[in-house]
mmCIF file of C-alpha atoms in Angstrom:
data_model
loop_
_atom_site.group_PDB
_atom_site.id
_atom_site.type_symbol
_atom_site.label_atom_id
_atom_site.label_comp_id
_atom_site.label_asym_id
_atom_site.label_seq_id
_atom_site.Cartn_x
_atom_site.Cartn_y
_atom_site.Cartn_z
ATOM 1 C CA MET A 26 -4.086 -36.247 32.287
ATOM 2 C CA LEU A 27 -5.364 -32.889 31.091
ATOM 3 C CA LEU A 28 -4.774 -29.918 33.399
ATOM 4 C CA ARG A 29 -6.329 -26.473 33.395
ATOM 5 C CA ILE A 30 -3.700 -23.953 32.324
ATOM 6 C CA SER A 31 -5.004 -21.567 34.970
ATOM 7 C CA SER A 32 -4.022 -24.143 37.618
ATOM 8 C CA LEU A 33 -0.374 -23.804 36.563
ATOM 9 C CA LYS A 34 -0.277 -20.095 37.331
ATOM 10 C CA GLY A 35 1.738 -19.448 40.469
ATOM 11 C CA LEU A 36 3.456 -22.847 40.476
ATOM 12 C CA SER A 37 7.067 -22.637 41.639
ATOM 13 C CA ILE A 38 9.799 -23.362 39.088
ATOM 14 C CA GLN A 39 12.775 -25.201 40.544
ATOM 15 C CA ALA A 40 16.203 -25.141 38.880
ATOM 16 C CA SER A 41 18.807 -27.759 39.737
ATOM 17 C CA ASP A 42 20.178 -25.476 42.460
ATOM 18 C CA GLY A 43 17.157 -23.624 43.771
ATOM 19 C CA GLU A 44 13.923 -21.811 43.017
ATOM 20 C CA ILE A 45 13.732 -19.518 39.982
ATOM 21 C CA GLY A 46 10.288 -18.013 40.395
ATOM 22 C CA SER A 47 6.684 -18.849 39.533
ATOM 23 C CA ILE A 48 4.660 -19.366 36.355
ATOM 24 C CA SER A 49 2.740 -16.292 35.206
ATOM 25 C CA ASP A 50 1.681 -17.438 31.730
ATOM 26 C CA VAL A 51 1.940 -20.229 29.153
ATOM 27 C CA LEU A 52 2.659 -19.565 25.472
ATOM 28 C CA PHE A 53 1.202 -21.986 22.933
ATOM 29 C CA GLU A 54 1.219 -22.359 19.159
ATOM 30 C CA ASP A 55 -2.082 -22.034 17.352
ATOM 31 C CA ASP A 56 -0.975 -24.188 14.405
ATOM 32 C CA THR A 57 0.347 -27.233 16.297
ATOM 33 C CA TRP A 58 -1.773 -26.576 19.414
ATOM 34 C CA ARG A 59 1.092 -27.228 21.801
ATOM 35 C CA ALA A 60 2.358 -25.206 24.722
ATOM 36 C CA ARG A 61 5.978 -24.156 24.025
ATOM 37 C CA TRP A 62 7.120 -21.705 26.697
ATOM 38 C CA LEU A 63 6.495 -20.920 30.346
ATOM 39 C CA VAL A 64 6.618 -17.250 31.263
ATOM 40 C CA VAL A 65 8.257 -17.171 34.699
ATOM 41 C CA ASP A 66 8.142 -14.246 37.092
ATOM 42 C CA THR A 67 11.491 -14.338 38.905
ATOM 43 C CA GLY A 68 10.158 -12.227 41.784
ATOM 44 C CA PRO A 69 12.706 -10.968 44.313
ATOM 45 C CA TRP A 70 15.522 -13.079 42.818
ATOM 46 C CA LEU A 71 15.818 -11.120 39.537
ATOM 47 C CA MET A 72 13.663 -8.187 40.541
ATOM 48 C CA GLY A 73 11.274 -7.000 37.846
ATOM 49 C CA ARG A 74 12.347 -9.593 35.284
ATOM 50 C CA SER A 75 10.391 -12.332 33.574
ATOM 51 C CA VAL A 76 12.070 -15.150 31.656
ATOM 52 C CA LEU A 77 10.971 -17.711 29.102
ATOM 53 C CA LEU A 78 11.607 -21.389 29.788
ATOM 54 C CA PRO A 79 10.916 -24.044 27.125
ATOM 55 C CA VAL A 80 8.391 -26.635 28.298
ATOM 56 C CA SER A 81 10.396 -29.331 26.501
ATOM 57 C CA HIS A 82 13.001 -29.108 29.278
ATOM 58 C CA THR A 83 10.639 -29.155 32.234
ATOM 59 C CA GLU A 84 9.173 -32.147 33.991
ATOM 60 C CA ALA A 85 5.574 -33.026 33.213
ATOM 61 C CA PRO A 86 3.178 -31.056 35.426
ATOM 62 C CA GLU A 87 0.918 -33.060 37.713
ATOM 63 C CA ALA A 88 -2.393 -32.176 39.304
ATOM 64 C CA GLY A 89 -1.885 -30.773 42.773
ATOM 65 C CA ALA A 90 1.880 -30.333 42.398
ATOM 66 C CA ALA A 91 3.400 -27.285 44.091
ATOM 67 C CA SER A 92 6.337 -26.942 41.693
ATOM 68 C CA ILE A 93 7.823 -27.942 38.334
ATOM 69 C CA THR A 94 11.511 -28.701 37.789
ATOM 70 C CA VAL A 95 13.552 -27.437 34.836
ATOM 71 C CA ASP A 96 16.974 -28.852 33.931
ATOM 72 C CA LEU A 97 18.811 -25.532 34.218
ATOM 73 C CA THR A 98 20.911 -23.836 36.868
ATOM 74 C CA LYS A 99 19.967 -20.463 38.282
ATOM 75 C CA LYS A 100 23.089 -19.031 36.655
ATOM 76 C CA GLN A 101 21.962 -20.213 33.212
ATOM 77 C CA VAL A 102 18.605 -18.535 33.689
ATOM 78 C CA GLU A 103 20.192 -15.328 34.984
ATOM 79 C CA ASP A 104 22.531 -15.170 31.976
ATOM 80 C CA SER A 105 19.778 -15.838 29.420
ATOM 81 C CA PRO A 106 19.010 -12.983 26.986
ATOM 82 C CA GLY A 107 16.207 -10.547 27.731
ATOM 83 C CA THR A 108 12.909 -12.028 26.698
ATOM 84 C CA GLY A 109 10.707 -9.016 26.011
ATOM 85 C CA VAL A 110 7.711 -11.056 27.096
ATOM 86 C CA ASP A 111 5.499 -7.977 26.929
ATOM 87 C CA LEU A 112 5.860 -8.079 23.139
ATOM 88 C CA PRO A 113 5.227 -10.748 20.496
ATOM 89 C CA VAL A 114 7.989 -13.347 20.790
ATOM 90 C CA SER A 115 9.985 -13.687 17.585
ATOM 91 C CA ARG A 116 11.630 -16.836 16.311
ATOM 92 C CA GLN A 117 14.911 -14.925 16.637
ATOM 93 C CA THR A 118 14.246 -14.513 20.367
ATOM 94 C CA GLU A 119 13.438 -18.199 20.688
ATOM 95 C CA THR A 120 16.613 -19.150 18.834
ATOM 96 C CA SER A 121 18.800 -16.942 21.028
ATOM 97 C CA LEU A 122 17.264 -18.459 24.162
ATOM 98 C CA TYR A 123 17.925 -22.008 22.989
ATOM 99 C CA GLU A 124 21.501 -21.053 22.081
ATOM 100 C CA SER A 125 21.955 -19.497 25.513
ATOM 101 C CA TYR A 126 20.727 -22.670 27.209
ATOM 102 C CA GLY A 127 22.794 -24.870 24.864
ATOM 103 C CA TRP A 128 19.806 -26.816 23.536
ATOM 104 C CA THR A 129 18.462 -27.691 20.108
ATOM 105 C CA PRO A 130 15.304 -25.735 19.236
ATOM 106 C CA TYR A 131 12.145 -27.851 19.212
ATOM 107 C CA TRP A 132 11.428 -26.957 15.569
ATOM 108 C CA SER A 133 14.751 -28.428 14.361
ATOM 109 C CA ALA A 134 15.198 -31.334 16.768
ATOM 110 C CA PRO A 135 15.185 -34.814 15.183
ATOM 111 C CA GLY A 136 12.169 -36.963 15.827
ATOM 112 C CA ILE A 137 9.757 -34.084 16.470
ATOM 113 C CA THR A 138 6.253 -35.140 15.491
ATOM 114 C CA ILE A 139 2.952 -33.312 15.516
ATOM 115 C CA VAL A 140 0.139 -35.081 17.345
ATOM 116 C CA PRO A 141 -2.783 -35.517 14.933
ATOM 117 C CA ALA A 142 -6.261 -34.442 15.939
ATOM 118 C CA THR A 143 -7.292 -38.096 16.274
ATOM 119 C CA ALA A 144 -4.972 -38.429 19.272
ATOM 120 C CA TYR A 145 -7.508 -36.488 21.310
ATOM 121 C CA PRO A 146 -10.868 -37.812 22.521
ATOM 122 C CA VAL A 147 -13.364 -38.077 19.683
ATOM 123 C CA MET A 148 -15.911 -35.288 19.420
ATOM 124 C CA PRO A 149 -19.402 -36.059 18.108
ATOM 125 C CA VAL A 150 -18.897 -33.996 14.950
ATOM 126 C CA ALA A 151 -15.993 -34.487 12.529
ATOM 127 C CA PRO A 152 -13.279 -31.864 13.092
ATOM 128 C CA VAL A 153 -12.222 -29.207 10.632
ATOM 129 C CA ALA A 154 -8.738 -27.799 10.283
ATOM 130 C CA ALA A 155 -8.027 -24.521 12.028
ATOM 131 C CA THR A 156 -7.661 -21.715 9.511
ATOM 132 C CA GLY A 157 -6.966 -18.628 11.582
ATOM 133 C CA GLY A 158 -4.652 -17.334 14.246
ATOM 134 C CA VAL A 159 -5.048 -16.123 17.775
ATOM 135 C CA ALA A 160 -4.139 -12.820 19.280
ATOM 136 C CA GLY A 161 -0.502 -12.139 20.059
ATOM 137 C CA MET A 162 1.056 -10.924 23.277
ATOM 138 C CA GLY A 163 0.960 -7.308 24.304
ATOM 139 C CA ALA A 164 0.356 -5.851 20.848
ATOM 140 C CA ALA A 165 -2.560 -6.268 18.488
ATOM 141 C CA PRO A 166 -1.719 -8.436 15.474
ATOM 142 C CA VAL A 167 -2.753 -7.390 12.003
ATOM 143 C CA SER A 168 -5.363 -9.242 9.998
ATOM 144 C CA SER A 169 -4.442 -12.035 7.618
ATOM 145 C CA THR A 170 -4.803 -9.631 4.695
ATOM 146 C CA ALA A 171 -2.442 -7.130 6.276
ATOM 147 C CA ASP A 172 -0.029 -9.913 7.187
ATOM 148 C CA ALA A 173 0.353 -10.711 3.515
ATOM 149 C CA ASN A 174 1.513 -7.140 2.876
ATOM 150 C CA LEU A 175 4.150 -7.001 5.618
ATOM 151 C CA THR A 176 7.795 -6.727 4.710
ATOM 152 C CA GLY A 177 10.206 -9.297 6.122
ATOM 153 C CA ALA A 178 11.461 -6.830 8.763
ATOM 154 C CA GLU A 179 7.930 -5.861 9.814
ATOM 155 C CA SER A 180 6.949 -9.503 10.127
ATOM 156 C CA LYS A 181 9.943 -10.227 12.374
ATOM 157 C CA GLU A 182 9.095 -7.262 14.593
ATOM 158 C CA ARG A 183 5.590 -8.580 15.110
ATOM 159 C CA GLY A 184 6.963 -11.907 16.314
ATOM 160 C CA ASP A 185 5.957 -15.479 15.634
ATOM 161 C CA PRO A 186 2.365 -15.239 14.331
ATOM 162 C CA HIS A 187 1.507 -18.621 15.840
ATOM 163 C CA LEU A 188 2.869 -18.160 19.388
ATOM 164 C CA ARG A 189 0.093 -17.028 21.718
ATOM 165 C CA SER A 190 -0.554 -16.160 25.356
ATOM 166 C CA ALA A 191 -2.970 -18.441 27.216
ATOM 167 C CA LYS A 192 -3.558 -15.707 29.814
ATOM 168 C CA GLU A 193 -4.714 -13.367 27.065
ATOM 169 C CA VAL A 194 -7.070 -15.826 25.342
ATOM 170 C CA ILE A 195 -8.783 -17.018 28.543
ATOM 171 C CA GLY A 196 -11.792 -14.741 28.959
ATOM 172 C CA TYR A 197 -12.394 -14.118 25.261
ATOM 173 C CA TYR A 198 -16.010 -14.456 24.117
ATOM 174 C CA ALA A 199 -16.871 -17.481 21.976
ATOM 175 C CA HIS A 200 -18.962 -17.118 18.843
ATOM 176 C CA ALA A 201 -20.543 -19.964 16.873
ATOM 177 C CA ARG A 202 -21.515 -19.628 13.217
ATOM 178 C CA ASN A 203 -25.002 -18.439 14.176
ATOM 179 C CA GLY A 204 -24.500 -16.544 17.420
ATOM 180 C CA ASP A 205 -22.676 -16.080 20.710
ATOM 181 C CA ILE A 206 -22.243 -19.122 22.949
ATOM 182 C CA GLY A 207 -20.271 -17.844 25.957
ATOM 183 C CA HIS A 208 -16.616 -17.262 26.800
ATOM 184 C CA VAL A 209 -13.337 -19.156 27.162
ATOM 185 C CA GLU A 210 -13.218 -20.277 30.790
ATOM 186 C CA ASP A 211 -9.875 -22.093 30.544
ATOM 187 C CA ILE A 212 -7.620 -24.228 28.362
ATOM 188 C CA LEU A 213 -6.774 -27.870 29.068
ATOM 189 C CA VAL A 214 -3.193 -28.988 28.439
ATOM 190 C CA GLU A 215 -1.848 -32.545 28.416
ATOM 191 C CA GLY A 216 0.814 -32.929 31.088
ATOM 192 C CA ARG A 217 2.768 -35.592 29.210
ATOM 193 C CA ASP A 218 3.540 -33.641 26.054
ATOM 194 C CA TRP A 219 2.082 -30.135 26.612
ATOM 195 C CA SER A 220 -0.449 -30.512 23.789
ATOM 196 C CA ILE A 221 -3.642 -28.460 23.985
ATOM 197 C CA GLY A 222 -6.547 -30.868 24.426
ATOM 198 C CA TYR A 223 -9.590 -28.647 24.797
ATOM 199 C CA PHE A 224 -10.868 -25.148 25.322
ATOM 200 C CA ILE A 225 -13.420 -24.965 28.152
ATOM 201 C CA ILE A 226 -16.317 -22.774 27.039
ATOM 202 C CA ASP A 227 -18.690 -21.397 29.676
ATOM 203 C CA THR A 228 -22.111 -21.092 28.019
ATOM 204 C CA LYS A 229 -24.043 -19.783 31.049
ATOM 205 C CA ASN A 230 -25.315 -16.668 29.247
ATOM 206 C CA TRP A 231 -26.828 -18.801 26.491
ATOM 207 C CA TRP A 232 -27.199 -22.315 27.885
ATOM 208 C CA PRO A 233 -27.461 -21.823 31.672
ATOM 209 C CA GLY A 234 -25.211 -23.899 33.905
ATOM 210 C CA LYS A 235 -23.266 -25.624 31.146
ATOM 211 C CA MET A 236 -19.577 -25.678 30.317
ATOM 212 C CA VAL A 237 -18.514 -27.623 27.229
ATOM 213 C CA LEU A 238 -15.233 -28.966 25.863
ATOM 214 C CA ILE A 239 -14.268 -27.628 22.453
ATOM 215 C CA ARG A 240 -11.356 -29.143 20.574
ATOM 216 C CA PRO A 241 -8.853 -26.721 19.042
ATOM 217 C CA ASP A 242 -9.668 -27.886 15.536
ATOM 218 C CA TRP A 243 -13.213 -26.565 16.002
ATOM 219 C CA ILE A 244 -11.687 -23.080 16.216
ATOM 220 C CA ASP A 245 -11.747 -21.166 12.965
ATOM 221 C CA SER A 246 -9.968 -18.019 14.179
ATOM 222 C CA ILE A 247 -9.482 -15.818 17.227
ATOM 223 C CA SER A 248 -9.761 -12.054 16.966
ATOM 224 C CA TRP A 249 -7.498 -9.882 19.113
ATOM 225 C CA GLY A 250 -9.351 -6.647 18.410
ATOM 226 C CA GLN A 251 -12.785 -8.103 19.137
ATOM 227 C CA ARG A 252 -11.599 -10.489 21.879
ATOM 228 C CA LEU A 253 -13.565 -13.237 20.172
ATOM 229 C CA VAL A 254 -13.026 -16.942 19.532
ATOM 230 C CA HIS A 255 -14.742 -17.826 16.268
ATOM 231 C CA LEU A 256 -15.911 -21.427 15.931
ATOM 232 C CA SER A 257 -16.619 -23.191 12.670
ATOM 233 C CA ARG A 258 -19.655 -24.880 14.255
ATOM 234 C CA SER A 259 -23.245 -23.861 14.909
ATOM 235 C CA ARG A 260 -24.837 -23.386 18.303
ATOM 236 C CA GLU A 261 -26.681 -26.657 17.812
ATOM 237 C CA GLU A 262 -23.425 -28.503 17.186
ATOM 238 C CA VAL A 263 -21.832 -26.931 20.262
ATOM 239 C CA LYS A 264 -24.656 -28.469 22.319
ATOM 240 C CA THR A 265 -23.422 -31.909 21.200
ATOM 241 C CA ALA A 266 -19.918 -31.262 22.582
ATOM 242 C CA PRO A 267 -18.946 -33.058 25.809
ATOM 243 C CA GLU A 268 -19.960 -31.268 28.985
ATOM 244 C CA TYR A 269 -17.107 -30.262 31.265
ATOM 245 C CA ASP A 270 -17.340 -31.586 34.813
ATOM 246 C CA GLN A 271 -14.602 -30.063 36.945
ATOM 247 C CA SER A 272 -15.010 -32.814 39.542
ATOM 248 C CA GLN A 273 -13.970 -35.477 37.038
ATOM 249 C CA PRO A 274 -10.401 -35.868 35.681
ATOM 250 C CA ILE A 275 -10.047 -35.867 31.908
ATOM 251 C CA ASP A 276 -7.545 -38.077 30.124
ATOM 252 C CA SER A 277 -6.790 -37.276 26.483
ATOM 253 C CA ARG A 278 -6.506 -40.996 25.774
ATOM 254 C CA SER A 279 -10.106 -41.653 26.767
ATOM 255 C CA GLY A 280 -13.009 -41.362 24.370
#
C-alpha cells in the first residue's frame, strides 16, 4: 500500500533495545525513485543530533502504525559517524554509515534490482524518462551545466546529486509545459520496498478542488532556486491523470 510521506513524520523509531527517536524527513533518489534514508531526530536521548538510518534495514511502514523498527541497537546508532544531515549527503558519508553498521551498501548488494515504471499503476499517457534532478538538502545545487564543470572534489562536497529531501520538495510549485498547475501536496511511497509511487499535486489554484496523482517519470526536472517541479506534460494531459481521493487507499499493484 502507498503511504503519504508526510504521515511518516513523527513516527517513533525503535531499536532492538529501545526507542531511538522520531522520523523528521525521508531522503529519496531522483534517478531510481526510491526512498533510501530516514532522517531521525534523536530528541532528548542524543540531544541536538540527527542520524541517518537506511530504509533497507527497517520494517515496512504500515498505515496507522505508531512506530517503525530498525535492526540496530541504540549503541550502534550512538556510535555511528556524524551525518551532517543539514548538508547534501555524499556517497562517502553513506559508505561510512554502512561500514559503521556493518552492512553492505544498497548500491553494491547482490540481487539489487530497479523497479521499472511499469510496476506502478498505468497512467493514461505513456511515461517519459526523467531527465533532471531535484533540489538537494540545505544547500542550493548547481545547474546541470555547472555540474559538468565541477572538479571531482567539488562534486564530492556537494553530495550525491540524486539524493533528495522529501520535506524540501513537498510544497514546491508544479509547472506543466504550458503553465502552472498547482503545488506538490505530498509524495506517496510504497511500504513494501520504499519505492516512490506518485507525487500528489494540488491543483486548486488552477482546477478548483482537484488533487491528481503524477508518476515520477512525468517529472522532467525540479528546480531548487525556483522551488518548481517541471513536468514534461501539458495542462490538458495533467487533467487526464488519476484524481487523488484521500479517503481511498492506493495500492501500487492496482491499475
